[in-house]
Amino acid sequence: MRTRSGVEPDEAAGLRADAVRNRNRILEVARKLFAERGLDVPMAAVARHAGVGVATLYRRFPTRESLITEVFADQFAACVSVVDDALADPDPWRGFCTVIERVCAMQAVDRGFSAAVVAAFPGAFDVEQERDRALRGFAELTRRAKENGRLRADFAQDDLTLLLMANCGIIAATAETAPAASRRLVAYLLDGLRAVHAVPAKPLPPPVPLSLHEVFGSPRP
């Protein structure tokens, strides 16, 4: 017996399975390319690396934003979870530091996530809602840490963007040493955010062997 489209049930099941495989392959490839190159990878390049036609890609993901939000859905959810865990910590300064450290660590291993964190997704209500929830939670952490005298009083919510931008710059310039360089930078930044003498400074992570040639992209002599 044929379906309304004239396709046998077994054949229809095969088509659905093939569509699922294509979709999963597109997401897998996009995730890898975004992590390596950022969000500017052409859709045609995603299709080519996934072994599907551009038309197939656009059937599954009509816009670049729809592909990006699907690729980073788990990371956005993880950010919300990190903030929720930090809010449950009885020590607001520790919770504040945990959010900065974990989000920056996520940035350090995925260039695409760095861009996705600050990108606008007007058509993706769930993503925008999750990000707003995470930001509200971070604002509450900030308030608590200031209130008990652990975080310097002049820290502003917009400074979170500043920290993420600094971390993003480190990541872009340091390639394979990015995670270690990021950890050291974050340790410096958090030490600078402590209210003076409020908490003993933690030892910095080990230094990372970096060259100014790497930072400025100039050729080595």
mmCIF file of C-alpha atoms in Angstrom:
data_model
loop_
_atom_site.group_PDB
_atom_site.id
_atom_site.type_symbol
_atom_site.label_atom_id
_atom_site.label_comp_id
_atom_site.label_asym_id
_atom_site.label_seq_id
_atom_site.Cartn_x
_atom_site.Cartn_y
_atom_site.Cartn_z
ATOM 1 C CA MET A 1 0.000 0.000 0.000
ATOM 2 C CA ARG A 2 1.333 3.378 -1.035
ATOM 3 C CA THR A 3 1.234 6.568 1.017
ATOM 4 C CA ARG A 4 -0.556 9.689 -0.285
ATOM 5 C CA SER A 5 2.689 10.760 -1.906
ATOM 6 C CA GLY A 6 2.823 7.522 -3.865
ATOM 7 C CA VAL A 7 5.783 6.150 -1.866
ATOM 8 C CA GLU A 8 5.757 2.685 -0.342
ATOM 9 C CA PRO A 9 5.856 2.713 3.529
ATOM 10 C CA ASP A 10 9.281 1.007 3.657
ATOM 11 C CA GLU A 11 10.615 3.424 1.092
ATOM 12 C CA ALA A 12 9.194 6.371 3.047
ATOM 13 C CA ALA A 13 10.882 5.077 6.206
ATOM 14 C CA GLY A 14 14.151 4.846 4.281
ATOM 15 C CA LEU A 15 13.790 8.418 3.085
ATOM 16 C CA ARG A 16 13.138 9.630 6.627
ATOM 17 C CA ALA A 17 16.194 7.753 7.908
ATOM 18 C CA ASP A 18 18.300 9.255 5.131
ATOM 19 C CA ALA A 19 17.032 12.744 6.019
ATOM 20 C CA VAL A 20 17.963 12.198 9.675
ATOM 21 C CA ARG A 21 21.451 11.027 8.674
ATOM 22 C CA ASN A 22 21.915 14.074 6.448
ATOM 23 C CA ARG A 23 20.754 16.395 9.200
ATOM 24 C CA ASN A 24 23.064 14.840 11.790
ATOM 25 C CA ARG A 25 25.981 14.921 9.361
ATOM 26 C CA ILE A 26 25.361 18.606 8.590
ATOM 27 C CA LEU A 27 25.300 19.443 12.306
ATOM 28 C CA GLU A 28 28.458 17.429 12.980
ATOM 29 C CA VAL A 29 30.365 19.124 10.164
ATOM 30 C CA ALA A 30 29.041 22.611 10.981
ATOM 31 C CA ARG A 31 30.023 22.167 14.632
ATOM 32 C CA LYS A 32 33.580 21.259 13.614
ATOM 33 C CA LEU A 33 33.929 24.068 11.061
ATOM 34 C CA PHE A 34 32.453 26.717 13.380
ATOM 35 C CA ALA A 35 34.799 25.610 16.172
ATOM 36 C CA GLU A 36 37.836 25.850 13.891
ATOM 37 C CA ARG A 37 36.984 28.919 11.809
ATOM 38 C CA GLY A 38 34.202 30.836 13.539
ATOM 39 C CA LEU A 39 30.699 31.562 12.266
ATOM 40 C CA ASP A 40 31.672 33.050 8.898
ATOM 41 C CA VAL A 41 32.076 29.663 7.217
ATOM 42 C CA PRO A 42 29.999 29.758 3.984
ATOM 43 C CA MET A 43 26.924 27.546 3.948
ATOM 44 C CA ALA A 44 28.183 26.048 0.690
ATOM 45 C CA ALA A 45 31.368 24.936 2.497
ATOM 46 C CA VAL A 46 29.294 23.262 5.208
ATOM 47 C CA ALA A 47 27.286 21.418 2.544
ATOM 48 C CA ARG A 48 30.434 20.357 0.687
ATOM 49 C CA HIS A 49 32.166 18.994 3.779
ATOM 50 C CA ALA A 50 28.971 17.217 4.835
ATOM 51 C CA GLY A 51 28.668 15.572 1.421
ATOM 52 C CA VAL A 52 25.218 17.000 0.686
ATOM 53 C CA GLY A 53 23.887 19.479 -1.832
ATOM 54 C CA VAL A 54 23.309 23.099 -0.914
ATOM 55 C CA ALA A 55 19.587 22.603 -1.566
ATOM 56 C CA THR A 56 19.538 19.742 0.955
ATOM 57 C CA LEU A 57 21.279 21.936 3.538
ATOM 58 C CA TYR A 58 18.735 24.722 3.107
ATOM 59 C CA ARG A 59 15.830 22.275 3.325
ATOM 60 C CA ARG A 60 17.052 21.230 6.756
ATOM 61 C CA PHE A 61 18.234 24.691 7.854
ATOM 62 C CA PRO A 62 16.575 27.538 5.905
ATOM 63 C CA THR A 63 18.894 30.209 7.381
ATOM 64 C CA ARG A 64 22.410 30.433 8.772
ATOM 65 C CA GLU A 65 20.893 31.462 12.114
ATOM 66 C CA SER A 66 18.802 28.291 12.291
ATOM 67 C CA LEU A 67 21.917 26.179 11.729
ATOM 68 C CA ILE A 68 23.963 28.130 14.287
ATOM 69 C CA THR A 69 21.307 27.931 16.986
ATOM 70 C CA GLU A 70 20.932 24.185 16.484
ATOM 71 C CA VAL A 71 24.706 23.610 16.544
ATOM 72 C CA PHE A 72 25.158 25.574 19.777
ATOM 73 C CA ALA A 73 21.954 24.533 21.553
ATOM 74 C CA ASP A 74 23.883 22.311 23.982
ATOM 75 C CA GLN A 75 26.415 25.043 24.776
ATOM 76 C CA PHE A 76 23.696 27.602 25.466
ATOM 77 C CA ALA A 77 21.991 25.118 27.770
ATOM 78 C CA ALA A 78 25.339 24.436 29.456
ATOM 79 C CA CYS A 79 25.806 28.176 30.110
ATOM 80 C CA VAL A 80 22.424 28.356 31.806
ATOM 81 C CA SER A 81 23.311 25.293 33.886
ATOM 82 C CA VAL A 82 26.646 26.837 34.946
ATOM 83 C CA VAL A 83 24.886 30.009 36.112
ATOM 84 C CA ASP A 84 22.190 28.017 37.927
ATOM 85 C CA ASP A 85 24.856 25.976 39.754
ATOM 86 C CA ALA A 86 26.730 29.160 40.665
ATOM 87 C CA LEU A 87 23.564 30.731 42.078
ATOM 88 C CA ALA A 88 23.113 27.669 44.276
ATOM 89 C CA ASP A 89 26.634 28.073 45.697
ATOM 90 C CA PRO A 90 26.491 29.648 49.188
ATOM 91 C CA ASP A 91 29.704 31.550 48.376
ATOM 92 C CA PRO A 92 28.743 34.235 45.814
ATOM 93 C CA TRP A 93 32.351 35.110 44.957
ATOM 94 C CA ARG A 94 33.140 31.472 44.208
ATOM 95 C CA GLY A 95 29.975 31.259 42.123
ATOM 96 C CA PHE A 96 30.922 34.429 40.233
ATOM 97 C CA CYS A 97 34.421 33.096 39.509
ATOM 98 C CA THR A 98 33.034 29.727 38.429
ATOM 99 C CA VAL A 99 30.846 31.320 35.757
ATOM 100 C CA ILE A 100 33.723 33.389 34.341
ATOM 101 C CA GLU A 101 36.116 30.437 34.364
ATOM 102 C CA ARG A 102 33.751 27.935 32.763
ATOM 103 C CA VAL A 103 32.354 30.197 30.081
ATOM 104 C CA CYS A 104 35.848 31.331 29.109
ATOM 105 C CA ALA A 105 36.974 27.696 29.014
ATOM 106 C CA MET A 106 34.106 26.947 26.612
ATOM 107 C CA GLN A 107 35.266 29.854 24.452
ATOM 108 C CA ALA A 108 38.833 28.580 24.435
ATOM 109 C CA VAL A 109 37.981 25.303 22.735
ATOM 110 C CA ASP A 110 35.365 26.597 20.283
ATOM 111 C CA ARG A 111 35.824 29.788 18.260
ATOM 112 C CA GLY A 112 32.274 29.559 16.960
ATOM 113 C CA PHE A 113 30.841 29.589 20.461
ATOM 114 C CA SER A 114 32.644 32.867 21.175
ATOM 115 C CA ALA A 115 30.758 34.515 18.328
ATOM 116 C CA ALA A 116 27.477 32.738 19.081
ATOM 117 C CA VAL A 117 27.458 34.070 22.652
ATOM 118 C CA VAL A 118 27.211 37.671 21.440
ATOM 119 C CA ALA A 119 25.297 37.116 18.181
ATOM 120 C CA ALA A 120 21.681 38.214 17.788
ATOM 121 C CA PHE A 121 19.120 35.535 16.917
ATOM 122 C CA PRO A 122 15.834 37.459 16.606
ATOM 123 C CA GLY A 123 13.953 34.458 15.222
ATOM 124 C CA ALA A 124 15.225 31.962 17.782
ATOM 125 C CA PHE A 125 13.074 32.618 20.837
ATOM 126 C CA ASP A 126 14.451 29.688 22.870
ATOM 127 C CA VAL A 127 18.063 30.773 22.409
ATOM 128 C CA GLU A 128 17.364 34.403 23.243
ATOM 129 C CA GLN A 129 15.333 33.323 26.265
ATOM 130 C CA GLU A 130 18.119 31.072 27.570
ATOM 131 C CA ARG A 131 20.740 33.758 27.094
ATOM 132 C CA ASP A 132 18.573 36.345 28.851
ATOM 133 C CA ARG A 133 18.055 33.916 31.725
ATOM 134 C CA ALA A 134 21.807 33.336 32.030
ATOM 135 C CA LEU A 135 22.493 37.079 32.005
ATOM 136 C CA ARG A 136 19.857 37.736 34.666
ATOM 137 C CA GLY A 137 21.419 35.013 36.813
ATOM 138 C CA PHE A 138 24.885 36.507 36.340
ATOM 139 C CA ALA A 139 23.552 39.936 37.322
ATOM 140 C CA GLU A 140 22.210 38.404 40.524
ATOM 141 C CA LEU A 141 25.579 36.745 41.213
ATOM 142 C CA THR A 142 27.260 40.101 40.673
ATOM 143 C CA ARG A 143 24.900 41.774 43.135
ATOM 144 C CA ARG A 144 25.507 39.113 45.786
ATOM 145 C CA ALA A 145 29.297 39.177 45.391
ATOM 146 C CA LYS A 146 29.332 42.955 45.751
ATOM 147 C CA GLU A 147 26.976 42.868 48.690
ATOM 148 C CA ASN A 148 29.251 40.654 50.742
ATOM 149 C CA GLY A 149 32.316 42.721 49.836
ATOM 150 C CA ARG A 150 34.114 40.140 47.677
ATOM 151 C CA LEU A 151 33.680 41.772 44.246
ATOM 152 C CA ARG A 152 34.859 45.315 43.606
ATOM 153 C CA ALA A 153 31.948 47.747 43.702
ATOM 154 C CA ASP A 154 32.649 49.324 40.306
ATOM 155 C CA PHE A 155 32.211 46.099 38.319
ATOM 156 C CA ALA A 156 29.436 46.635 35.746
ATOM 157 C CA GLN A 157 27.363 44.036 33.919
ATOM 158 C CA ASP A 158 28.821 45.255 30.612
ATOM 159 C CA ASP A 159 32.252 44.298 31.924
ATOM 160 C CA LEU A 160 31.306 40.665 31.282
ATOM 161 C CA THR A 161 31.376 41.450 27.554
ATOM 162 C CA LEU A 162 34.769 43.095 28.048
ATOM 163 C CA LEU A 163 36.139 39.954 29.718
ATOM 164 C CA LEU A 164 34.772 37.717 26.964
ATOM 165 C CA MET A 165 36.241 40.001 24.287
ATOM 166 C CA ALA A 166 39.666 39.865 25.953
ATOM 167 C CA ASN A 167 39.474 36.092 26.201
ATOM 168 C CA CYS A 168 38.358 35.860 22.578
ATOM 169 C CA GLY A 169 41.385 37.905 21.490
ATOM 170 C CA ILE A 170 43.728 35.590 23.393
ATOM 171 C CA ILE A 171 42.115 32.554 21.771
ATOM 172 C CA ALA A 172 42.406 33.961 18.257
ATOM 173 C CA ALA A 173 46.112 34.714 18.720
ATOM 174 C CA THR A 174 47.338 31.607 20.515
ATOM 175 C CA ALA A 175 46.031 28.632 18.496
ATOM 176 C CA GLU A 176 46.899 25.331 20.184
ATOM 177 C CA THR A 177 47.906 27.002 23.468
ATOM 178 C CA ALA A 178 44.552 28.806 23.722
ATOM 179 C CA PRO A 179 43.100 26.831 26.680
ATOM 180 C CA ALA A 180 46.216 27.344 28.822
ATOM 181 C CA ALA A 181 46.571 31.004 27.800
ATOM 182 C CA SER A 182 42.886 31.570 28.547
ATOM 183 C CA ARG A 183 43.184 30.065 32.047
ATOM 184 C CA ARG A 184 46.086 32.364 32.904
ATOM 185 C CA LEU A 185 44.330 35.442 31.527
ATOM 186 C CA VAL A 186 41.147 34.634 33.453
ATOM 187 C CA ALA A 187 43.149 34.184 36.659
ATOM 188 C CA TYR A 188 44.678 37.644 36.184
ATOM 189 C CA LEU A 189 41.291 39.191 35.427
ATOM 190 C CA LEU A 190 39.555 37.627 38.414
ATOM 191 C CA ASP A 191 42.354 38.700 40.727
ATOM 192 C CA GLY A 192 41.851 42.258 39.470
ATOM 193 C CA LEU A 193 38.119 42.044 40.163
ATOM 194 C CA ARG A 194 38.486 41.138 43.834
ATOM 195 C CA ALA A 195 37.633 43.842 46.316
ATOM 196 C CA VAL A 196 40.969 44.912 47.799
ATOM 197 C CA HIS A 197 42.175 42.534 50.534
ATOM 198 C CA ALA A 198 38.794 40.805 50.604
ATOM 199 C CA VAL A 199 40.109 37.373 49.603
ATOM 200 C CA PRO A 200 43.651 35.995 49.444
ATOM 201 C CA ALA A 201 44.830 35.774 45.837
ATOM 202 C CA LYS A 202 44.980 32.278 44.345
ATOM 203 C CA PRO A 203 48.224 31.237 42.582
ATOM 204 C CA LEU A 204 48.139 31.845 38.845
ATOM 205 C CA PRO A 205 48.093 28.885 36.430
ATOM 206 C CA PRO A 206 51.509 28.161 34.838
ATOM 207 C CA PRO A 207 52.762 30.681 32.265
ATOM 208 C CA VAL A 208 52.264 29.831 28.591
ATOM 209 C CA PRO A 209 55.186 30.055 26.135
ATOM 210 C CA LEU A 210 53.982 32.772 23.777
ATOM 211 C CA SER A 211 55.778 34.900 21.215
ATOM 212 C CA LEU A 212 54.918 38.388 20.047
ATOM 213 C CA HIS A 213 55.186 36.952 16.541
ATOM 214 C CA GLU A 214 52.123 34.850 17.340
ATOM 215 C CA VAL A 215 50.199 37.820 18.690
ATOM 216 C CA PHE A 216 50.851 40.171 15.793
ATOM 217 C CA GLY A 217 51.075 37.552 13.067
ATOM 218 C CA SER A 218 54.535 38.663 11.913
ATOM 219 C CA PRO A 219 56.900 36.072 10.434
ATOM 220 C CA ARG A 220 59.579 34.634 12.649
ATOM 221 C CA PRO A 221 63.151 35.753 11.886
#
